[in-house]
Coordinates of C-alpha atoms in Angstrom, one line a residue:
Chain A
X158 CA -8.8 4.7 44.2
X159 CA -9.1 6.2 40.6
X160 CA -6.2 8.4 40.7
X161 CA -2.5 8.2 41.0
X162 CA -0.6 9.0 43.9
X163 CA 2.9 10.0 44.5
X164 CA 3.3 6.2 46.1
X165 CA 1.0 4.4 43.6
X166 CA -1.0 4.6 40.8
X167 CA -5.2 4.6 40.2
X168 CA -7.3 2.1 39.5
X169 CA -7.7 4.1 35.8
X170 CA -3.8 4.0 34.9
X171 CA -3.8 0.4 35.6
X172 CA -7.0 -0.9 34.3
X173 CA -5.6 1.6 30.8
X174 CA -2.1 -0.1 31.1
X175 CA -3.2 -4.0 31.4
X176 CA -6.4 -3.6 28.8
X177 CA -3.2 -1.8 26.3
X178 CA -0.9 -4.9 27.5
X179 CA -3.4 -7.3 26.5
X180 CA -4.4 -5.7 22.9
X181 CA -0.8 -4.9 21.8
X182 CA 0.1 -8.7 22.8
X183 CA -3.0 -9.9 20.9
X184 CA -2.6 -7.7 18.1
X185 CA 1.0 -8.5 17.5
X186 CA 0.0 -12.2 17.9
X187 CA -3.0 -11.8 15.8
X188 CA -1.2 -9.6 12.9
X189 CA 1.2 -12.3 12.6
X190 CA -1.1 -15.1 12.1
X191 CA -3.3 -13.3 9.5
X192 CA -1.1 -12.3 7.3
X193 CA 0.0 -15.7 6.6
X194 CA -3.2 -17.3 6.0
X195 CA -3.8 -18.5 2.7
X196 CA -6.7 -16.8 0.7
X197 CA -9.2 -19.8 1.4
X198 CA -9.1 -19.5 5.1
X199 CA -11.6 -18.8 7.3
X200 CA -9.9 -16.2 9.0
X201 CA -8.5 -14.4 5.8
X202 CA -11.5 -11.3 6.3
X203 CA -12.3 -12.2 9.7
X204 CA -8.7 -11.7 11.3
X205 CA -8.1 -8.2 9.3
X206 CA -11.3 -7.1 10.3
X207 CA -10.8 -8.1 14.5
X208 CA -7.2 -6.4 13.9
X209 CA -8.4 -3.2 12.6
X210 CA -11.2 -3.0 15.3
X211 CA -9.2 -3.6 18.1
X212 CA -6.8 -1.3 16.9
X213 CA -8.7 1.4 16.4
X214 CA -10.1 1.0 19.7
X215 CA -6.5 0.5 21.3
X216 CA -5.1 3.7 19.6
X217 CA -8.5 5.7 20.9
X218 CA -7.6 4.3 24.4
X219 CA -4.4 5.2 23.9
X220 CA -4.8 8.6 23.3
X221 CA -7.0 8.9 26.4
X222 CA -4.5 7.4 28.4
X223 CA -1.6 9.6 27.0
X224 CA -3.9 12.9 28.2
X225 CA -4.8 11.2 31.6
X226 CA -1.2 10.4 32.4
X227 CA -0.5 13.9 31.4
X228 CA -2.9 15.1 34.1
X229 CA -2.5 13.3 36.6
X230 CA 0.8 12.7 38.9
X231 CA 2.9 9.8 38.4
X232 CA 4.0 7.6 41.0
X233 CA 7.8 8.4 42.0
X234 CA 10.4 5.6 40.1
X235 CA 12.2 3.7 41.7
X236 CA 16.2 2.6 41.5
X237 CA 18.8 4.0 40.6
X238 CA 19.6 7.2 39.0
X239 CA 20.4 5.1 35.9
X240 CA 17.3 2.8 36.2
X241 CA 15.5 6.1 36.5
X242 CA 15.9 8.0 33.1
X243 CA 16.0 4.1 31.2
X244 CA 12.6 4.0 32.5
X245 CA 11.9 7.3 32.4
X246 CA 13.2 6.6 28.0
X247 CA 11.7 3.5 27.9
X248 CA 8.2 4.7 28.6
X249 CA 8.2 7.3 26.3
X250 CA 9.5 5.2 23.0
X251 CA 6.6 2.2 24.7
X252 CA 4.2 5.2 23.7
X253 CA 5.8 6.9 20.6
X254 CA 6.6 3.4 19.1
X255 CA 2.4 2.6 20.1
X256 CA 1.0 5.7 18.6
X257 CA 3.3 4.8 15.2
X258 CA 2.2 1.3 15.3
X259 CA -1.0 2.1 15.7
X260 CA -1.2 5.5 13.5
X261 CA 0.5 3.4 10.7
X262 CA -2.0 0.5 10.6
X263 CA -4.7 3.5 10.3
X264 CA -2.9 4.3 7.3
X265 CA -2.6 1.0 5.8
X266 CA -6.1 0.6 5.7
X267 CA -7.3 4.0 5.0
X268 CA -5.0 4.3 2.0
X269 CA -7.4 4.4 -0.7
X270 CA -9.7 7.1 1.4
X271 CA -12.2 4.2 2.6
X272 CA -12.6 4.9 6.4
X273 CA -12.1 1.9 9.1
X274 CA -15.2 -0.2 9.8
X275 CA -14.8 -1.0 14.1
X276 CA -16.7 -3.7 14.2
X277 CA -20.1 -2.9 13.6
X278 CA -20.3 0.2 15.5
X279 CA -19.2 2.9 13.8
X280 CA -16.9 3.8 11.5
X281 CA -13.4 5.8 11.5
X282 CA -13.2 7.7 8.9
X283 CA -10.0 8.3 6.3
X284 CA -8.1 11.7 7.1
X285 CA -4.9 11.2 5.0
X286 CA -5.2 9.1 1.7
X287 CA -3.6 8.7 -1.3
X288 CA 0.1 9.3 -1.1
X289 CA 2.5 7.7 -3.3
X290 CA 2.3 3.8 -2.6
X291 CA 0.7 4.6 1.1
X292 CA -0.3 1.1 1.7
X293 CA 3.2 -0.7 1.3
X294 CA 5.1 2.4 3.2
X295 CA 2.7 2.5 6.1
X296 CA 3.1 -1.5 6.3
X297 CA 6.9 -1.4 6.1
X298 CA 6.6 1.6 9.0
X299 CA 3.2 -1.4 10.7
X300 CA 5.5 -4.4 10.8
X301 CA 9.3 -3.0 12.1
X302 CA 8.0 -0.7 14.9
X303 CA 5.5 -3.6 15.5
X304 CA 9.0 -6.1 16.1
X305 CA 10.4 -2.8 17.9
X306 CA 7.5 -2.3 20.4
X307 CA 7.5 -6.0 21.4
X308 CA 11.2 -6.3 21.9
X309 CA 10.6 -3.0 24.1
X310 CA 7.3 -4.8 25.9
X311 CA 9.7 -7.8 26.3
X312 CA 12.5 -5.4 28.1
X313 CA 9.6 -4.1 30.0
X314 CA 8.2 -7.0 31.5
X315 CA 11.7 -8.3 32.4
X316 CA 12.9 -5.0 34.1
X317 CA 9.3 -5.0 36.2
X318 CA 10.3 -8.7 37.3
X319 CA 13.7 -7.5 38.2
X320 CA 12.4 -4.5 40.4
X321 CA 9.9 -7.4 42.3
X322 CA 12.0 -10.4 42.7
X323 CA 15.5 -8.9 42.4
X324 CA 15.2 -5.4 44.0
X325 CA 11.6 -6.6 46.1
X326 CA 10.3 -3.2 45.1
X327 CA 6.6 -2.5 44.4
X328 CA 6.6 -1.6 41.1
X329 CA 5.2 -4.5 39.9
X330 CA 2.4 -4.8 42.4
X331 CA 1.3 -1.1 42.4
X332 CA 0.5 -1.5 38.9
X333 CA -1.8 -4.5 39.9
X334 CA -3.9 -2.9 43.0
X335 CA -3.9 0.4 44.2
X336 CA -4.0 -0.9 47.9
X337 CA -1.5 -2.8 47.8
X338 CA 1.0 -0.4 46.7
X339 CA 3.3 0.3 49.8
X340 CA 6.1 3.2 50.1
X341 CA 9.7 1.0 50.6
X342 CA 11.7 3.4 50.9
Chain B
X128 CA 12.6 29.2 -37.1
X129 CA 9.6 28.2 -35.9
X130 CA 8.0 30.4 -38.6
X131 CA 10.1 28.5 -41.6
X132 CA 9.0 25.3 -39.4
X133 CA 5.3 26.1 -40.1
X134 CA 5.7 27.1 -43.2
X135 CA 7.3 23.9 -44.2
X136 CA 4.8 21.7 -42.7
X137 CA 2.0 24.5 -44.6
X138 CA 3.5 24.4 -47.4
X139 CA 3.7 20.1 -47.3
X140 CA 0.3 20.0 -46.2
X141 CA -1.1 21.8 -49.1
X142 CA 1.2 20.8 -52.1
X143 CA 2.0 17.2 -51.0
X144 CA -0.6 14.9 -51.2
X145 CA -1.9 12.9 -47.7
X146 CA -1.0 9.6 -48.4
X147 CA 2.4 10.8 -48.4
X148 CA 2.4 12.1 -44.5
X149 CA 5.7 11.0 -42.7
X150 CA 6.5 9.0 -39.5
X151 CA 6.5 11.3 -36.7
X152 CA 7.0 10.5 -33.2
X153 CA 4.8 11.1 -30.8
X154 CA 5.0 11.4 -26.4
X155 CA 2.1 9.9 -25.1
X156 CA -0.5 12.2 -23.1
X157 CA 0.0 11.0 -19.4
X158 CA 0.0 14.9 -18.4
X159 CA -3.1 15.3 -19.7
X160 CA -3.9 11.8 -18.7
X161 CA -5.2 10.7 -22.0
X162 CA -3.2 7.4 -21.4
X163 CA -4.5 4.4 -19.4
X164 CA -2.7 1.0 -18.3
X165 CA -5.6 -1.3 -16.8
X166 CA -5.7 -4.4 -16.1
X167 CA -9.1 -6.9 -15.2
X168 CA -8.5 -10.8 -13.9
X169 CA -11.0 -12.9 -12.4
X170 CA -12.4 -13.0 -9.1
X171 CA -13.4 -16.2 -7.9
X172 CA -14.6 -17.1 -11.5
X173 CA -17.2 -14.5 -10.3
X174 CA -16.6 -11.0 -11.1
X175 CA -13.4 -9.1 -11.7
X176 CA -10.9 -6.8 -10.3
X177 CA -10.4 -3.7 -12.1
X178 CA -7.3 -1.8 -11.6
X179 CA -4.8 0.6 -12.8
X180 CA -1.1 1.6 -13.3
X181 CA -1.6 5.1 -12.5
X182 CA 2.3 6.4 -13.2
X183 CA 4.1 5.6 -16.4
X184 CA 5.2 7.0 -19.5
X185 CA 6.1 6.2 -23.1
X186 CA 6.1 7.6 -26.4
X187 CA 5.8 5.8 -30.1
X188 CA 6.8 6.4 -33.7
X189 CA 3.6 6.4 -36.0
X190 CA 3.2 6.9 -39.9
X191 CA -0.1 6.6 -41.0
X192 CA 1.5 5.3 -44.4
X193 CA 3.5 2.2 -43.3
X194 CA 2.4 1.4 -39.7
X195 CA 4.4 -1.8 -39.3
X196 CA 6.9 0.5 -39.5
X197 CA 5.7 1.6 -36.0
X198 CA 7.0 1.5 -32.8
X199 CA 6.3 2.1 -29.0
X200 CA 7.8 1.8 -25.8
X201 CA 6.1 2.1 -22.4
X202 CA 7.5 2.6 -18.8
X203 CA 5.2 2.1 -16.3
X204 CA 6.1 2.5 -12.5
X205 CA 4.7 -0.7 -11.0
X206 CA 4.4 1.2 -7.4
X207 CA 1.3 3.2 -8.9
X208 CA -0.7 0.4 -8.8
X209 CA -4.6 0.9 -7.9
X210 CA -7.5 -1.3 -7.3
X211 CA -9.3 0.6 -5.1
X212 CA -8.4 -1.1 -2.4
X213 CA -5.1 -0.3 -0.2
X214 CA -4.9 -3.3 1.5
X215 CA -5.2 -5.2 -1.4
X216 CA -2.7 -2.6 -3.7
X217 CA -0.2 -3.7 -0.5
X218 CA -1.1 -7.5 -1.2
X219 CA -0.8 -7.2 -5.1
X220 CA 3.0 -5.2 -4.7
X221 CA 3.9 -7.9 -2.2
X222 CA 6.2 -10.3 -2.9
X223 CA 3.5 -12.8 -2.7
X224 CA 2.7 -11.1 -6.6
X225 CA 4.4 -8.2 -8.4
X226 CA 7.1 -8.2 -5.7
X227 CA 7.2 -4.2 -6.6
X228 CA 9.9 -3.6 -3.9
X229 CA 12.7 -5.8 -6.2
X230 CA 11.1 -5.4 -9.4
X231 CA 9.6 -1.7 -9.4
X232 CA 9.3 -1.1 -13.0
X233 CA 7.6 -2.6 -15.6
X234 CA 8.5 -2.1 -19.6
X235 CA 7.2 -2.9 -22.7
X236 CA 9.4 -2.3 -26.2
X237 CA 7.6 -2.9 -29.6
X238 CA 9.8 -5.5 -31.7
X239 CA 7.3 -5.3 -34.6
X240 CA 3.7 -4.6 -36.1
X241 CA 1.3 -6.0 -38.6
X242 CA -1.3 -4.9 -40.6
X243 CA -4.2 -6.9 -39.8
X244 CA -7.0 -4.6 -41.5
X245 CA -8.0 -0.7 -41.7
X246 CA -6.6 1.0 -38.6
X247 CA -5.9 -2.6 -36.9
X248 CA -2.5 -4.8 -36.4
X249 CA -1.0 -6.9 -34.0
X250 CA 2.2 -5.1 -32.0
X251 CA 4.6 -7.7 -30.5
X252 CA 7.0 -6.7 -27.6
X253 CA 9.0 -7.4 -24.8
X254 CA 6.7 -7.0 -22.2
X255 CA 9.0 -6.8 -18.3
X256 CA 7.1 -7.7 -15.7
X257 CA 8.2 -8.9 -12.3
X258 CA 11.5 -9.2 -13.7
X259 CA 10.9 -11.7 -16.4
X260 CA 10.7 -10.9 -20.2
X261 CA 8.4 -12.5 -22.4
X262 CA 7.8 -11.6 -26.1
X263 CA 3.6 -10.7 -26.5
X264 CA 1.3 -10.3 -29.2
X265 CA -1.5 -7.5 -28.4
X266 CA -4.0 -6.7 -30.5
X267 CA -4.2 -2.6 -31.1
X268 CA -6.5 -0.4 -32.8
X269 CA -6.1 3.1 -34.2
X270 CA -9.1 4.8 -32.4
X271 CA -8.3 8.5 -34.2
X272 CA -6.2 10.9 -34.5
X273 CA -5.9 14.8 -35.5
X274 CA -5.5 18.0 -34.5
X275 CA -6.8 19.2 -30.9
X276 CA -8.2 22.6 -29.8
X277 CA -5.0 23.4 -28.0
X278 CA -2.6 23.8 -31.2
X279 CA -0.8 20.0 -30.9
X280 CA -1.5 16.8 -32.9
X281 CA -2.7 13.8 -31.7
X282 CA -2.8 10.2 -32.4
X283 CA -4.8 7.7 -30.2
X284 CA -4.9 3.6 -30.1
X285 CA -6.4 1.5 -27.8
X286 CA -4.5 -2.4 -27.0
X287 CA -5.4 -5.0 -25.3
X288 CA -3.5 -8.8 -24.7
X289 CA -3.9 -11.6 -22.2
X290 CA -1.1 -12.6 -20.5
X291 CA -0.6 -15.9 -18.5
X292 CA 0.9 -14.2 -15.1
X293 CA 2.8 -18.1 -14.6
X294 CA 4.8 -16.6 -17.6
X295 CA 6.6 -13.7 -15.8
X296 CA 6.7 -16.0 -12.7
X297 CA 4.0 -15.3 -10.3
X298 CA 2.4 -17.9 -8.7
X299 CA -1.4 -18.0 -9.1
X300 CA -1.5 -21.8 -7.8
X301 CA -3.3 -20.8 -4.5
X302 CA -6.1 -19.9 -7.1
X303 CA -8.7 -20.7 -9.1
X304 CA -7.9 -21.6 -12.6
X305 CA -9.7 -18.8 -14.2
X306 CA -7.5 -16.2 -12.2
X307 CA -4.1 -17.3 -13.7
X308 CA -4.7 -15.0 -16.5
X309 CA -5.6 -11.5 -16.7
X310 CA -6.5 -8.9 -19.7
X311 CA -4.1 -6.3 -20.1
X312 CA -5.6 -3.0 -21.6
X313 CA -4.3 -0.2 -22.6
X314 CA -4.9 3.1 -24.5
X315 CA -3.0 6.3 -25.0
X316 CA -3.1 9.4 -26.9
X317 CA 0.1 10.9 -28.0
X318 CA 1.4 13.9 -28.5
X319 CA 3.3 14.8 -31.6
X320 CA 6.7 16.1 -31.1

């Protein structure tokens, strides 16, 4: 139920992978919006501040997710050889291009050695602060791998559809239930 | 040589009389970081935002006999910026304001001084800011000057100016009125070469 199998995968990998698909959708979303509100707006504190939080929380999920994939089995791909190592490639840049997005916004904020308020719970504190113009270079790194991962999110989604509709393989669905994950092959 | 040097500048010291020191030029301290580029504007019309240029460099001709014979020039890397605040340092270099990326340095070159009283004058310039040039007026002060502990000599001033930021084309509309103007201030010690 919780963990993966060879055929499938637990009810942890995909509850990790749905909650990350949601929050990098709705941060990308919500990243975009802010930073074009004018300084009288509502939203000009409150939409940084719902940003940071939720990231920090997405990049501390993330790293839990990274060392629970790592170990735990993953299901076996499916497709071609080809299809294979894309997917095999693609999933590891989905996570290198997170942890940058993600490591990068820490280091936006952090920049002048104040830690990251999540919330009202606690706060993250700054590690790395005060290199040369760290605010403007970690936002140049924030926004292109942001554009990056969601073009790679976009490629994702489509090649899941194609492996249900086109190939009527389970990939799709054994990332939704772990009962319903059948062996097809 | 730099026996005969001292010897000269002993021998000077002693026999000619003080008013008749020379224009020397002088590097200004940013080693040492005896040499500050601040600026404050408005908040809201309710308090103000403090910040820095923490990079730059500069140096200035200075005789104590004829100052409006005096001279400065400042370089100040733009990118250095500090407020305290990186995600407001990130805002402030956009190109919503200093646009720091196309316009990463910012100059200012004396064109003339005058003698407004003892130890004070108004220094005009080209300031560069954000790519534009505009000729200032700022009001400096000779704080002191002398020999320090370590063997150099020192001059030190202190400056300040408003400038209208609409001037060297930023746009301050989306803001209050009293934030379309900031104080610039600046003070330096130099070191005589």
């Amino acid at each position: 139920m919780w963990r993966n199998t060879p055929s499938g995968w637990g009810l942890t990998s995909i509850v990790l992978h749905w909650l990350s698909a949601i929050a990098v959708v709705g941060l990308f979303v919500l990243g975009w919006w802010m930073t074009g509100l004018g300084y009288y707006d509502d939203w000009y504190y409150l939409g940084p501040w719902w940003h940071r939080s939720i990231g920090m929380l997405l990049l501390g999920l993330t790293v839990l997710r990274l060392i629970w994939r790592g170990c735990q089995p993953s299901p076996e791909a499916h497709g071609q050889r080809f299809e294979r190592l894309s997917a095999h490639l693609g999933h590891i840049a989905l996570y290198a291009l997170m942890l940058l997005v993600l490591v990068s916004g820490y280091l936006i904020s952090t920049a002048d050695g104040s830690g990251i308020q999540v919330f009202d719970w606690f706060e993250v504190p700054a590690v790395v602060s005060g290199i040369r113009n760290q605010a403007t270079l970690a936002g140049l790194v924030h926004w292109y791998a942001s554009l990056v991962l969601i073009a790679l999110a976009a490629g994702h989604t489509l090649a899941a559809l194609k492996h249900h509709f086109i190939d009527r393989q389970d990939t799709l669905i054994r990332m939704i239930s772990p009962s319903l994950s059948r062996r097809e092959r | 040589m730099l026996k005969r040097t001292a010897l000269a500048a002993l021998t000077a010291a002693t026999v000619i009389p003080m008013t008749q020191a020379q224009a020397a030029d002088y590097v200004i301290d940013t080693e040492g970081q005896h040499a500050f580029v601040q600026f404050k504007i408005s908040h809201l019309g309710y308090s103000y935002i403090l910040g820095t240029f923490e990079e730059f460099s500069g140096e200035f001709s200075y005789d104590p006999e004829d100052v409006e014979s005096s001279s400065v020039s400042v370089d100040v890397d733009v990118n250095s910026l500090n407020t305290n605040h990186g995600e407001r340092d990130k805002h402030i270099l956009s190109d919503d304001f200093l646009n720091a990326s196309e316009y990463p340095e910012a100059t200012f070159r004396s064109t003339g001084f005058t003698r407004t009283g003892e130890g004070e004058g108004e220094l005009e310039g080209d300031l560069t800011l954000h790519g534009e040039t505009r000729s200032i007026t700022m009001d400096v002060e000779h704080v002191g000057g002398g020999e320090d502990p370590w063997g150099d000599y020192r001059q030190g001033f202190e400056g300040t100016t408003t400038l209208a930021l609409e001037d060297f084309g930023i746009d301050m509309s989306d803001f209050p009125e009293v934030m379309h103007e900031l104080e610039l201030y600046v003070t330096f010690e130099g070191i005589r070469q």
